[in-house]
């Protein structure tokens, strides 16, 4: 815990005073423009990747960046989405998967979940990834099969996201745009799903490490 305490001391002493005005403005309201749905994976750090900060991203995270559908249950993800769209009125909803995702690895390998009944049930939500699996990208090397499935999961969860009643309505009225992203941890590159072309393309053409 020492590292976290040291980090917090740094925040109180150096970071907070510099941004005091911003935190005061945010103390009683938020108006984020973006809903960001991503995996719990510690290597995906949205504010670091996107240059955002307090008040910018409304974030919900879970194993496999899942948007559960069809269960009839209330869950934290869909409740968060509903609040973001209906109350905060975010303009964009971004669903972001990532390379080397353990959730999709488990779905592919069918191993390691024997003693994890809850994780096993949760990951049944990523089964749809198999029907939306993307063509393997040679740039992904030996991980091409997994990466193709992870991209397929982004497409599957994007469909689930668009099927949420609040999202469907906001999109129909031109108030909300949804995006599907794949973030590559090794290169830092983000790809965006192009629904017309039904494939992933670089979010920006000259992305760092842009060897793709
Ligand atoms: Zn993951």
mmCIF file of C-alpha atoms and ligand atoms in Angstrom:
data_model
loop_
_atom_site.group_PDB
_atom_site.id
_atom_site.type_symbol
_atom_site.label_atom_id
_atom_site.label_comp_id
_atom_site.label_asym_id
_atom_site.label_seq_id
_atom_site.Cartn_x
_atom_site.Cartn_y
_atom_site.Cartn_z
ATOM 1 C CA UNK A 1 0.000 0.000 0.000
ATOM 2 C CA UNK A 2 2.947 2.337 0.519
ATOM 3 C CA UNK A 3 3.117 3.173 -3.148
ATOM 4 C CA UNK A 4 -0.497 4.282 -3.183
ATOM 5 C CA UNK A 5 -0.058 6.383 -0.044
ATOM 6 C CA UNK A 6 2.975 8.067 -1.600
ATOM 7 C CA UNK A 7 0.988 8.707 -4.755
ATOM 8 C CA UNK A 8 -1.840 10.226 -2.738
ATOM 9 C CA UNK A 9 0.602 12.480 -0.878
ATOM 10 C CA UNK A 10 1.905 13.684 -4.229
ATOM 11 C CA UNK A 11 -1.660 14.347 -5.382
ATOM 12 C CA UNK A 12 -2.518 16.377 -2.282
ATOM 13 C CA UNK A 13 0.712 18.349 -2.306
ATOM 14 C CA UNK A 14 1.401 18.931 -6.010
ATOM 15 C CA UNK A 15 -1.512 17.931 -8.236
ATOM 16 C CA UNK A 16 -4.630 19.124 -6.402
ATOM 17 C CA UNK A 17 -3.391 22.678 -5.666
ATOM 18 C CA UNK A 18 -2.587 23.224 -9.352
ATOM 19 C CA UNK A 19 -6.055 22.084 -10.404
ATOM 20 C CA UNK A 20 -8.022 23.478 -7.486
ATOM 21 C CA UNK A 21 -10.241 25.658 -9.690
ATOM 22 C CA UNK A 22 -11.109 22.748 -11.942
ATOM 23 C CA UNK A 23 -12.032 20.526 -8.989
ATOM 24 C CA UNK A 24 -14.132 23.322 -7.485
ATOM 25 C CA UNK A 25 -16.048 23.638 -10.735
ATOM 26 C CA UNK A 26 -16.603 19.881 -10.785
ATOM 27 C CA UNK A 27 -17.478 19.528 -7.123
ATOM 28 C CA UNK A 28 -21.209 19.869 -7.642
ATOM 29 C CA UNK A 29 -21.803 18.820 -11.213
ATOM 30 C CA UNK A 30 -20.405 16.863 -14.104
ATOM 31 C CA UNK A 31 -21.105 17.164 -17.804
ATOM 32 C CA UNK A 32 -18.957 14.527 -19.503
ATOM 33 C CA UNK A 33 -19.230 14.368 -23.271
ATOM 34 C CA UNK A 34 -18.143 10.748 -23.594
ATOM 35 C CA UNK A 35 -19.335 7.453 -22.169
ATOM 36 C CA UNK A 36 -16.397 5.047 -22.211
ATOM 37 C CA UNK A 37 -17.008 1.313 -21.829
ATOM 38 C CA UNK A 38 -13.886 -0.771 -21.521
ATOM 39 C CA UNK A 39 -12.257 -3.786 -19.870
ATOM 40 C CA UNK A 40 -11.065 -3.824 -16.252
ATOM 41 C CA UNK A 41 -7.558 -4.613 -17.495
ATOM 42 C CA UNK A 42 -4.959 -2.500 -15.669
ATOM 43 C CA UNK A 43 -3.064 -1.801 -18.873
ATOM 44 C CA UNK A 44 -5.910 0.173 -20.411
ATOM 45 C CA UNK A 45 -5.625 3.698 -18.972
ATOM 46 C CA UNK A 46 -8.191 5.874 -20.786
ATOM 47 C CA UNK A 47 -7.133 9.266 -19.398
ATOM 48 C CA UNK A 48 -3.502 8.564 -20.218
ATOM 49 C CA UNK A 49 -4.265 7.346 -23.743
ATOM 50 C CA UNK A 50 -6.749 10.083 -24.625
ATOM 51 C CA UNK A 51 -5.334 13.056 -22.768
ATOM 52 C CA UNK A 52 -8.517 13.442 -20.748
ATOM 53 C CA UNK A 53 -8.947 14.317 -17.083
ATOM 54 C CA UNK A 54 -11.485 14.929 -14.325
ATOM 55 C CA UNK A 55 -14.990 15.471 -15.658
ATOM 56 C CA UNK A 56 -14.258 14.255 -19.169
ATOM 57 C CA UNK A 57 -15.019 10.538 -19.420
ATOM 58 C CA UNK A 58 -17.944 8.730 -17.807
ATOM 59 C CA UNK A 59 -16.485 5.249 -17.483
ATOM 60 C CA UNK A 60 -17.836 1.773 -16.862
ATOM 61 C CA UNK A 61 -15.427 -1.153 -16.839
ATOM 62 C CA UNK A 62 -15.777 -4.903 -16.565
ATOM 63 C CA UNK A 63 -14.037 -8.091 -17.634
ATOM 64 C CA UNK A 64 -14.290 -8.243 -21.422
ATOM 65 C CA UNK A 65 -15.951 -4.811 -21.927
ATOM 66 C CA UNK A 66 -19.324 -6.497 -21.962
ATOM 67 C CA UNK A 67 -22.731 -4.888 -22.431
ATOM 68 C CA UNK A 68 -25.037 -7.595 -21.063
ATOM 69 C CA UNK A 69 -28.266 -8.139 -22.939
ATOM 70 C CA UNK A 70 -31.266 -10.380 -22.822
ATOM 71 C CA UNK A 71 -30.949 -11.557 -19.233
ATOM 72 C CA UNK A 72 -33.754 -9.346 -17.981
ATOM 73 C CA UNK A 73 -31.647 -8.530 -14.928
ATOM 74 C CA UNK A 74 -30.631 -5.054 -13.873
ATOM 75 C CA UNK A 75 -26.876 -4.814 -13.916
ATOM 76 C CA UNK A 76 -24.297 -2.119 -13.307
ATOM 77 C CA UNK A 77 -23.306 -1.740 -16.930
ATOM 78 C CA UNK A 78 -26.702 -1.149 -18.495
ATOM 79 C CA UNK A 79 -27.795 1.049 -15.559
ATOM 80 C CA UNK A 80 -24.664 3.162 -16.077
ATOM 81 C CA UNK A 81 -25.319 3.421 -19.804
ATOM 82 C CA UNK A 82 -28.913 4.487 -19.209
ATOM 83 C CA UNK A 83 -27.838 7.195 -16.750
ATOM 84 C CA UNK A 84 -25.109 8.456 -19.077
ATOM 85 C CA UNK A 85 -27.485 8.769 -22.012
ATOM 86 C CA UNK A 86 -30.698 9.906 -20.304
ATOM 87 C CA UNK A 87 -29.338 12.158 -17.572
ATOM 88 C CA UNK A 88 -25.821 13.207 -18.527
ATOM 89 C CA UNK A 89 -26.739 13.267 -22.210
ATOM 90 C CA UNK A 90 -23.302 12.191 -23.412
ATOM 91 C CA UNK A 91 -22.750 12.834 -27.099
ATOM 92 C CA UNK A 92 -20.587 9.784 -27.790
ATOM 93 C CA UNK A 93 -20.468 6.242 -26.440
ATOM 94 C CA UNK A 94 -17.176 4.455 -27.032
ATOM 95 C CA UNK A 95 -16.846 0.728 -26.519
ATOM 96 C CA UNK A 96 -13.173 -0.175 -26.313
ATOM 97 C CA UNK A 97 -11.630 -3.650 -26.350
ATOM 98 C CA UNK A 98 -7.916 -4.307 -26.131
ATOM 99 C CA UNK A 99 -5.182 -6.707 -27.192
ATOM 100 C CA UNK A 100 -4.266 -9.658 -24.946
ATOM 101 C CA UNK A 101 -7.673 -9.521 -23.221
ATOM 102 C CA UNK A 102 -7.881 -12.258 -20.580
ATOM 103 C CA UNK A 103 -11.651 -12.528 -20.926
ATOM 104 C CA UNK A 104 -11.434 -13.461 -24.598
ATOM 105 C CA UNK A 105 -8.398 -15.664 -23.965
ATOM 106 C CA UNK A 106 -10.496 -17.654 -21.511
ATOM 107 C CA UNK A 107 -13.324 -17.885 -24.060
ATOM 108 C CA UNK A 108 -10.875 -19.146 -26.665
ATOM 109 C CA UNK A 109 -8.894 -21.563 -24.494
ATOM 110 C CA UNK A 110 -11.830 -22.789 -22.371
ATOM 111 C CA UNK A 111 -9.362 -23.096 -19.547
ATOM 112 C CA UNK A 112 -8.728 -21.471 -16.186
ATOM 113 C CA UNK A 113 -12.358 -20.888 -15.244
ATOM 114 C CA UNK A 114 -13.033 -24.223 -13.504
ATOM 115 C CA UNK A 115 -13.058 -22.665 -10.048
ATOM 116 C CA UNK A 116 -14.534 -19.326 -11.068
ATOM 117 C CA UNK A 117 -18.285 -19.913 -11.378
ATOM 118 C CA UNK A 118 -19.194 -16.231 -11.459
ATOM 119 C CA UNK A 119 -16.543 -15.321 -14.017
ATOM 120 C CA UNK A 120 -17.659 -18.282 -16.129
ATOM 121 C CA UNK A 121 -21.246 -17.068 -16.103
ATOM 122 C CA UNK A 122 -20.203 -13.490 -16.837
ATOM 123 C CA UNK A 123 -18.048 -14.553 -19.758
ATOM 124 C CA UNK A 124 -20.966 -16.312 -21.397
ATOM 125 C CA UNK A 125 -21.693 -12.739 -22.557
ATOM 126 C CA UNK A 126 -18.623 -12.806 -24.826
ATOM 127 C CA UNK A 127 -19.715 -15.972 -26.678
ATOM 128 C CA UNK A 128 -21.254 -13.739 -29.347
ATOM 129 C CA UNK A 129 -17.721 -12.688 -30.268
ATOM 130 C CA UNK A 130 -17.319 -15.964 -32.158
ATOM 131 C CA UNK A 131 -20.067 -15.018 -34.628
ATOM 132 C CA UNK A 132 -18.477 -11.622 -35.292
ATOM 133 C CA UNK A 133 -14.861 -12.752 -35.394
ATOM 134 C CA UNK A 134 -12.804 -10.493 -37.676
ATOM 135 C CA UNK A 135 -10.333 -11.652 -40.338
ATOM 136 C CA UNK A 136 -6.906 -12.314 -38.776
ATOM 137 C CA UNK A 137 -4.484 -9.415 -39.180
ATOM 138 C CA UNK A 138 -0.930 -10.602 -39.986
ATOM 139 C CA UNK A 139 0.402 -7.593 -38.029
ATOM 140 C CA UNK A 140 -0.838 -9.311 -34.870
ATOM 141 C CA UNK A 141 1.653 -12.145 -35.441
ATOM 142 C CA UNK A 142 1.176 -15.184 -33.234
ATOM 143 C CA UNK A 143 -1.713 -13.457 -31.452
ATOM 144 C CA UNK A 144 -3.748 -12.978 -34.631
ATOM 145 C CA UNK A 145 -6.431 -15.518 -33.705
ATOM 146 C CA UNK A 146 -7.030 -13.977 -30.278
ATOM 147 C CA UNK A 147 -6.939 -10.422 -31.662
ATOM 148 C CA UNK A 148 -9.505 -11.354 -34.330
ATOM 149 C CA UNK A 149 -11.809 -12.679 -31.598
ATOM 150 C CA UNK A 150 -11.288 -9.587 -29.428
ATOM 151 C CA UNK A 151 -12.261 -7.376 -32.369
ATOM 152 C CA UNK A 152 -15.282 -9.658 -32.896
ATOM 153 C CA UNK A 153 -16.240 -9.053 -29.280
ATOM 154 C CA UNK A 154 -16.126 -5.292 -29.849
ATOM 155 C CA UNK A 155 -18.574 -5.731 -32.738
ATOM 156 C CA UNK A 156 -20.823 -7.999 -30.660
ATOM 157 C CA UNK A 157 -20.875 -5.683 -27.639
ATOM 158 C CA UNK A 158 -21.403 -2.675 -29.895
ATOM 159 C CA UNK A 159 -24.590 -4.331 -31.165
ATOM 160 C CA UNK A 160 -25.672 -4.919 -27.557
ATOM 161 C CA UNK A 161 -24.938 -1.292 -26.772
ATOM 162 C CA UNK A 162 -27.011 -0.056 -29.699
ATOM 163 C CA UNK A 163 -29.854 -2.333 -28.616
ATOM 164 C CA UNK A 164 -30.158 -0.576 -25.239
ATOM 165 C CA UNK A 165 -33.453 1.361 -25.461
ATOM 166 C CA UNK A 166 -31.937 4.666 -24.285
ATOM 167 C CA UNK A 167 -29.063 4.333 -26.754
ATOM 168 C CA UNK A 168 -31.294 3.326 -29.680
ATOM 169 C CA UNK A 169 -33.531 6.321 -29.071
ATOM 170 C CA UNK A 170 -30.683 8.836 -28.700
ATOM 171 C CA UNK A 171 -28.967 7.505 -31.831
ATOM 172 C CA UNK A 172 -32.236 7.684 -33.799
ATOM 173 C CA UNK A 173 -32.619 11.334 -32.782
ATOM 174 C CA UNK A 174 -29.046 12.160 -33.786
ATOM 175 C CA UNK A 175 -28.078 12.972 -30.209
ATOM 176 C CA UNK A 176 -25.622 10.138 -29.673
ATOM 177 C CA UNK A 177 -22.952 8.456 -31.780
ATOM 178 C CA UNK A 178 -21.532 5.054 -30.874
ATOM 179 C CA UNK A 179 -17.999 3.915 -31.645
ATOM 180 C CA UNK A 180 -16.212 0.546 -31.420
ATOM 181 C CA UNK A 181 -12.487 0.652 -30.711
ATOM 182 C CA UNK A 182 -9.672 -1.848 -30.436
ATOM 183 C CA UNK A 183 -6.645 -0.677 -28.454
ATOM 184 C CA UNK A 184 -3.315 -2.419 -29.010
ATOM 185 C CA UNK A 185 -1.270 -2.368 -25.810
ATOM 186 C CA UNK A 186 2.031 -3.114 -27.538
ATOM 187 C CA UNK A 187 1.902 -0.376 -30.191
ATOM 188 C CA UNK A 188 -0.477 2.088 -28.507
ATOM 189 C CA UNK A 189 -2.547 2.144 -31.714
ATOM 190 C CA UNK A 190 -6.330 2.437 -31.666
ATOM 191 C CA UNK A 191 -8.473 1.015 -34.454
ATOM 192 C CA UNK A 192 -12.090 1.995 -35.045
ATOM 193 C CA UNK A 193 -14.778 -0.295 -36.409
ATOM 194 C CA UNK A 194 -16.152 0.989 -39.698
ATOM 195 C CA UNK A 195 -19.724 -0.263 -39.858
ATOM 196 C CA UNK A 196 -20.107 0.315 -43.579
ATOM 197 C CA UNK A 197 -16.888 -1.485 -44.483
ATOM 198 C CA UNK A 198 -17.427 -3.986 -41.644
ATOM 199 C CA UNK A 199 -13.779 -3.839 -40.665
ATOM 200 C CA UNK A 200 -11.413 -2.146 -38.251
ATOM 201 C CA UNK A 201 -9.349 0.792 -39.508
ATOM 202 C CA UNK A 202 -6.739 2.945 -37.722
ATOM 203 C CA UNK A 203 -8.387 5.755 -35.775
ATOM 204 C CA UNK A 204 -5.749 8.089 -37.139
ATOM 205 C CA UNK A 205 -3.566 7.266 -40.095
ATOM 206 C CA UNK A 206 -0.197 8.205 -38.676
ATOM 207 C CA UNK A 207 -0.658 6.692 -35.221
ATOM 208 C CA UNK A 208 2.444 6.192 -33.092
ATOM 209 C CA UNK A 209 4.202 3.043 -34.149
ATOM 210 C CA UNK A 210 2.004 3.159 -37.260
ATOM 211 C CA UNK A 211 3.414 0.101 -38.940
ATOM 212 C CA UNK A 212 -0.033 -1.223 -39.819
HETATM 213 ZN ZN1 LIG B 1 -9.575 -7.345 -21.105
#
